[in-house]
PDB file of C-alpha atoms in Angstrom:
ATOM      1  CA  UNK A   1      53.963  52.841  77.759  1.00  0.00           C
ATOM      2  CA  UNK A   2      56.651  54.586  80.418  1.00  0.00           C
ATOM      3  CA  UNK A   3      54.822  57.089  83.339  1.00  0.00           C
ATOM      4  CA  UNK A   4      57.539  59.436  84.590  1.00  0.00           C
ATOM      5  CA  UNK A   5      56.067  60.690  88.441  1.00  0.00           C
ATOM      6  CA  UNK A   6      58.565  63.342  89.858  1.00  0.00           C
ATOM      7  CA  UNK A   7      58.326  64.852  92.976  1.00  0.00           C
ATOM      8  CA  UNK A   8      58.077  68.669  92.537  1.00  0.00           C
ATOM      9  CA  UNK A   9      60.938  70.705  94.645  1.00  0.00           C
ATOM     10  CA  UNK A  10      60.510  73.899  96.091  1.00  0.00           C
ATOM     11  CA  UNK A  11      62.542  76.786  93.730  1.00  0.00           C
ATOM     12  CA  UNK A  12      65.571  76.713  96.826  1.00  0.00           C
ATOM     13  CA  UNK A  13      68.777  75.467  95.317  1.00  0.00           C
ATOM     14  CA  UNK A  14      71.844  74.771  97.048  1.00  0.00           C
ATOM     15  CA  UNK A  15      74.651  76.584  94.124  1.00  0.00           C
ATOM     16  CA  UNK A  16      76.360  80.119  95.171  1.00  0.00           C
ATOM     17  CA  UNK A  17      75.616  83.160  93.403  1.00  0.00           C
ATOM     18  CA  UNK A  18      78.784  84.748  92.457  1.00  0.00           C
ATOM     19  CA  UNK A  19      77.921  87.305  89.882  1.00  0.00           C
ATOM     20  CA  UNK A  20      77.071  89.062  93.395  1.00  0.00           C
ATOM     21  CA  UNK A  21      80.271  89.630  94.203  1.00  0.00           C
ATOM     22  CA  UNK A  22      82.701  89.468  91.181  1.00  0.00           C
ATOM     23  CA  UNK A  23      80.513  92.675  91.074  1.00  0.00           C
ATOM     24  CA  UNK A  24      81.879  94.010  93.848  1.00  0.00           C
ATOM     25  CA  UNK A  25      85.501  93.139  93.995  1.00  0.00           C
ATOM     26  CA  UNK A  26      85.147  94.548  90.448  1.00  0.00           C
ATOM     27  CA  UNK A  27      83.513  98.003  91.513  1.00  0.00           C
ATOM     28  CA  UNK A  28      86.637  97.509  94.064  1.00  0.00           C
ATOM     29  CA  UNK A  29      89.276  97.656  91.624  1.00  0.00           C
ATOM     30  CA  UNK A  30      88.035 100.365  89.637  1.00  0.00           C
ATOM     31  CA  UNK A  31      88.240 102.933  92.977  1.00  0.00           C
ATOM     32  CA  UNK A  32      91.376 101.140  94.304  1.00  0.00           C
ATOM     33  CA  UNK A  33      93.371 101.603  90.624  1.00  0.00           C
ATOM     34  CA  UNK A  34      92.198 105.434  90.624  1.00  0.00           C
ATOM     35  CA  UNK A  35      92.602 106.360  94.348  1.00  0.00           C
ATOM     36  CA  UNK A  36      96.385 104.478  95.045  1.00  0.00           C
ATOM     37  CA  UNK A  37      97.966 107.033  92.868  1.00  0.00           C
ATOM     38  CA  UNK A  38      96.213 109.775  93.783  1.00  0.00           C
ATOM     39  CA  UNK A  39      97.388 108.572  97.790  1.00  0.00           C
ATOM     40  CA  UNK A  40     100.626 108.161  96.341  1.00  0.00           C
ATOM     41  CA  UNK A  41     100.676 111.855  94.465  1.00  0.00           C
ATOM     42  CA  UNK A  42     103.072 114.677  96.868  1.00  0.00           C
ATOM     43  CA  UNK A  43     101.020 117.112  98.517  1.00  0.00           C
ATOM     44  CA  UNK A  44     102.955 119.757  96.668  1.00  0.00           C
ATOM     45  CA  UNK A  45     104.886 119.489  92.285  1.00  0.00           C
ATOM     46  CA  UNK A  46     108.214 118.745  92.628  1.00  0.00           C
ATOM     47  CA  UNK A  47     111.323 119.602  90.486  1.00  0.00           C
ATOM     48  CA  UNK A  48     111.990 117.570  87.700  1.00  0.00           C
ATOM     49  CA  UNK A  49     115.070 115.903  87.662  1.00  0.00           C
ATOM     50  CA  UNK A  50     117.239 113.334  85.319  1.00  0.00           C
ATOM     51  CA  UNK A  51     118.358 111.570  87.672  1.00  0.00           C
ATOM     52  CA  UNK A  52     116.742 110.702  89.985  1.00  0.00           C
ATOM     53  CA  UNK A  53     116.700 107.701  92.914  1.00  0.00           C
ATOM     54  CA  UNK A  54     114.238 105.635  94.583  1.00  0.00           C
ATOM     55  CA  UNK A  55     113.762 107.266  98.986  1.00  0.00           C
ATOM     56  CA  UNK A  56     114.383 104.974 101.377  1.00  0.00           C
ATOM     57  CA  UNK A  57     111.418 102.820 103.178  1.00  0.00           C
ATOM     58  CA  UNK A  58     109.195 103.925 105.081  1.00  0.00           C
ATOM     59  CA  UNK A  59     110.724 108.037 105.097  1.00  0.00           C
ATOM     60  CA  UNK A  60     109.859 110.741 107.639  1.00  0.00           C
ATOM     61  CA  UNK A  61     107.988 112.665 104.620  1.00  0.00           C
ATOM     62  CA  UNK A  62     108.573 116.727 105.381  1.00  0.00           C
ATOM     63  CA  UNK A  63     107.103 118.829 103.001  1.00  0.00           C
ATOM     64  CA  UNK A  64     108.152 122.701 102.421  1.00  0.00           C
ATOM     65  CA  UNK A  65     105.197 124.990 100.065  1.00  0.00           C
ATOM     66  CA  UNK A  66     106.176 127.368  97.576  1.00  0.00           C
ATOM     67  CA  UNK A  67     104.849 129.787 100.584  1.00  0.00           C
ATOM     68  CA  UNK A  68     107.165 128.374 103.062  1.00  0.00           C
ATOM     69  CA  UNK A  69     104.745 126.657 105.049  1.00  0.00           C
ATOM     70  CA  UNK A  70     106.891 123.331 106.645  1.00  0.00           C
ATOM     71  CA  UNK A  71     104.895 120.352 107.225  1.00  0.00           C
ATOM     72  CA  UNK A  72     105.463 116.642 108.602  1.00  0.00           C
ATOM     73  CA  UNK A  73     102.724 114.615 107.539  1.00  0.00           C
ATOM     74  CA  UNK A  74      99.764 115.591 108.842  1.00  0.00           C
ATOM     75  CA  UNK A  75     101.568 118.278 111.097  1.00  0.00           C
ATOM     76  CA  UNK A  76     102.364 121.194 110.509  1.00  0.00           C
ATOM     77  CA  UNK A  77     105.190 123.131 111.845  1.00  0.00           C
ATOM     78  CA  UNK A  78     104.237 126.597 112.558  1.00  0.00           C
ATOM     79  CA  UNK A  79     108.426 127.277 112.678  1.00  0.00           C
ATOM     80  CA  UNK A  80     111.972 125.587 112.685  1.00  0.00           C
ATOM     81  CA  UNK A  81     112.274 124.989 116.299  1.00  0.00           C
ATOM     82  CA  UNK A  82     109.014 123.232 116.129  1.00  0.00           C
ATOM     83  CA  UNK A  83     110.626 121.316 113.351  1.00  0.00           C
ATOM     84  CA  UNK A  84     113.880 120.321 115.306  1.00  0.00           C
ATOM     85  CA  UNK A  85     111.758 119.095 118.290  1.00  0.00           C
ATOM     86  CA  UNK A  86     109.880 116.517 116.577  1.00  0.00           C
ATOM     87  CA  UNK A  87     111.963 115.065 114.329  1.00  0.00           C
ATOM     88  CA  UNK A  88     114.733 114.426 116.973  1.00  0.00           C
ATOM     89  CA  UNK A  89     112.110 113.041 118.885  1.00  0.00           C
ATOM     90  CA  UNK A  90     111.752 110.713 116.185  1.00  0.00           C
ATOM     91  CA  UNK A  91     115.202 110.211 115.793  1.00  0.00           C
ATOM     92  CA  UNK A  92     115.136 109.247 119.499  1.00  0.00           C
ATOM     93  CA  UNK A  93     112.205 107.239 119.514  1.00  0.00           C
ATOM     94  CA  UNK A  94     113.734 104.797 116.878  1.00  0.00           C
ATOM     95  CA  UNK A  95     115.458 101.827 116.771  1.00  0.00           C
ATOM     96  CA  UNK A  96     117.808 102.772 113.638  1.00  0.00           C
ATOM     97  CA  UNK A  97     118.421 106.011 111.417  1.00  0.00           C
ATOM     98  CA  UNK A  98     115.304 107.824 110.963  1.00  0.00           C
ATOM     99  CA  UNK A  99     115.283 108.340 106.775  1.00  0.00           C
ATOM    100  CA  UNK A 100     113.625 112.320 105.450  1.00  0.00           C
ATOM    101  CA  UNK A 101     112.415 112.830 102.261  1.00  0.00           C
ATOM    102  CA  UNK A 102     111.793 116.238 101.441  1.00  0.00           C
ATOM    103  CA  UNK A 103     109.137 116.967  99.158  1.00  0.00           C
ATOM    104  CA  UNK A 104     109.536 120.469  98.269  1.00  0.00           C
ATOM    105  CA  UNK A 105     107.629 122.909  95.820  1.00  0.00           C
ATOM    106  CA  UNK A 106     109.333 123.823  93.491  1.00  0.00           C
ATOM    107  CA  UNK A 107     108.257 127.486  94.044  1.00  0.00           C
ATOM    108  CA  UNK A 108     109.544 127.275  97.112  1.00  0.00           C
ATOM    109  CA  UNK A 109     112.383 130.150  98.289  1.00  0.00           C
ATOM    110  CA  UNK A 110     115.944 127.848  98.291  1.00  0.00           C
ATOM    111  CA  UNK A 111     116.392 129.477 101.798  1.00  0.00           C
ATOM    112  CA  UNK A 112     113.216 128.071 103.120  1.00  0.00           C
ATOM    113  CA  UNK A 113     114.794 124.270 102.096  1.00  0.00           C
ATOM    114  CA  UNK A 114     117.877 124.477 102.581  1.00  0.00           C
ATOM    115  CA  UNK A 115     116.801 126.126 106.299  1.00  0.00           C
ATOM    116  CA  UNK A 116     114.603 122.577 106.650  1.00  0.00           C
ATOM    117  CA  UNK A 117     117.632 120.459 106.087  1.00  0.00           C
ATOM    118  CA  UNK A 118     119.581 122.285 108.529  1.00  0.00           C
ATOM    119  CA  UNK A 119     116.676 121.841 111.287  1.00  0.00           C
ATOM    120  CA  UNK A 120     116.806 118.192 110.611  1.00  0.00           C
ATOM    121  CA  UNK A 121     120.736 117.488 110.633  1.00  0.00           C
ATOM    122  CA  UNK A 122     120.946 119.468 113.450  1.00  0.00           C
ATOM    123  CA  UNK A 123     117.494 116.741 115.113  1.00  0.00           C
ATOM    124  CA  UNK A 124     120.404 114.440 114.096  1.00  0.00           C
ATOM    125  CA  UNK A 125     119.583 112.785 110.987  1.00  0.00           C
ATOM    126  CA  UNK A 126     122.091 111.089 108.778  1.00  0.00           C
ATOM    127  CA  UNK A 127     119.967 110.568 105.173  1.00  0.00           C
ATOM    128  CA  UNK A 128     118.036 113.180 104.327  1.00  0.00           C
ATOM    129  CA  UNK A 129     116.673 113.644  99.985  1.00  0.00           C
ATOM    130  CA  UNK A 130     115.119 115.139  97.746  1.00  0.00           C
ATOM    131  CA  UNK A 131     111.625 115.070  96.566  1.00  0.00           C
ATOM    132  CA  UNK A 132     112.139 115.285  92.659  1.00  0.00           C
ATOM    133  CA  UNK A 133     109.590 114.038  89.850  1.00  0.00           C
ATOM    134  CA  UNK A 134     111.280 111.820  86.959  1.00  0.00           C
ATOM    135  CA  UNK A 135     112.274 114.168  83.826  1.00  0.00           C
ATOM    136  CA  UNK A 136     109.668 112.456  80.665  1.00  0.00           C
ATOM    137  CA  UNK A 137     112.165 111.318  77.654  1.00  0.00           C
ATOM    138  CA  UNK A 138     115.166 113.790  78.117  1.00  0.00           C
TER     139      UNK A 138
END
């Protein structure tokens, strides 16, 4: 007759429960999948283009709204002289060329966009691009 004697252990376990960590990682993944495209969306509707190319790495983004407002990043420019001074300061303090991408609203006045381009040229920028949306299916 075999007798079994066992020492009763407490309910503690040395195993790591990874289920809550996996749940948190899945939620973070979903949040980032939704948030990243929203962060890359330009603040104005861009015109379509058939032959769009990729923009350079880490450009200075100048936004022109339909009402004629101009901003660089989160800094609103009261006039084009302020834009000229801001861009000139960036060019002077940069070690290399400063590429600029102008995100102009598709309903913006072309004369305003042309004045923005001219202010960037006066500030010493050699590489300026106009942001567009690639045309889908055509």
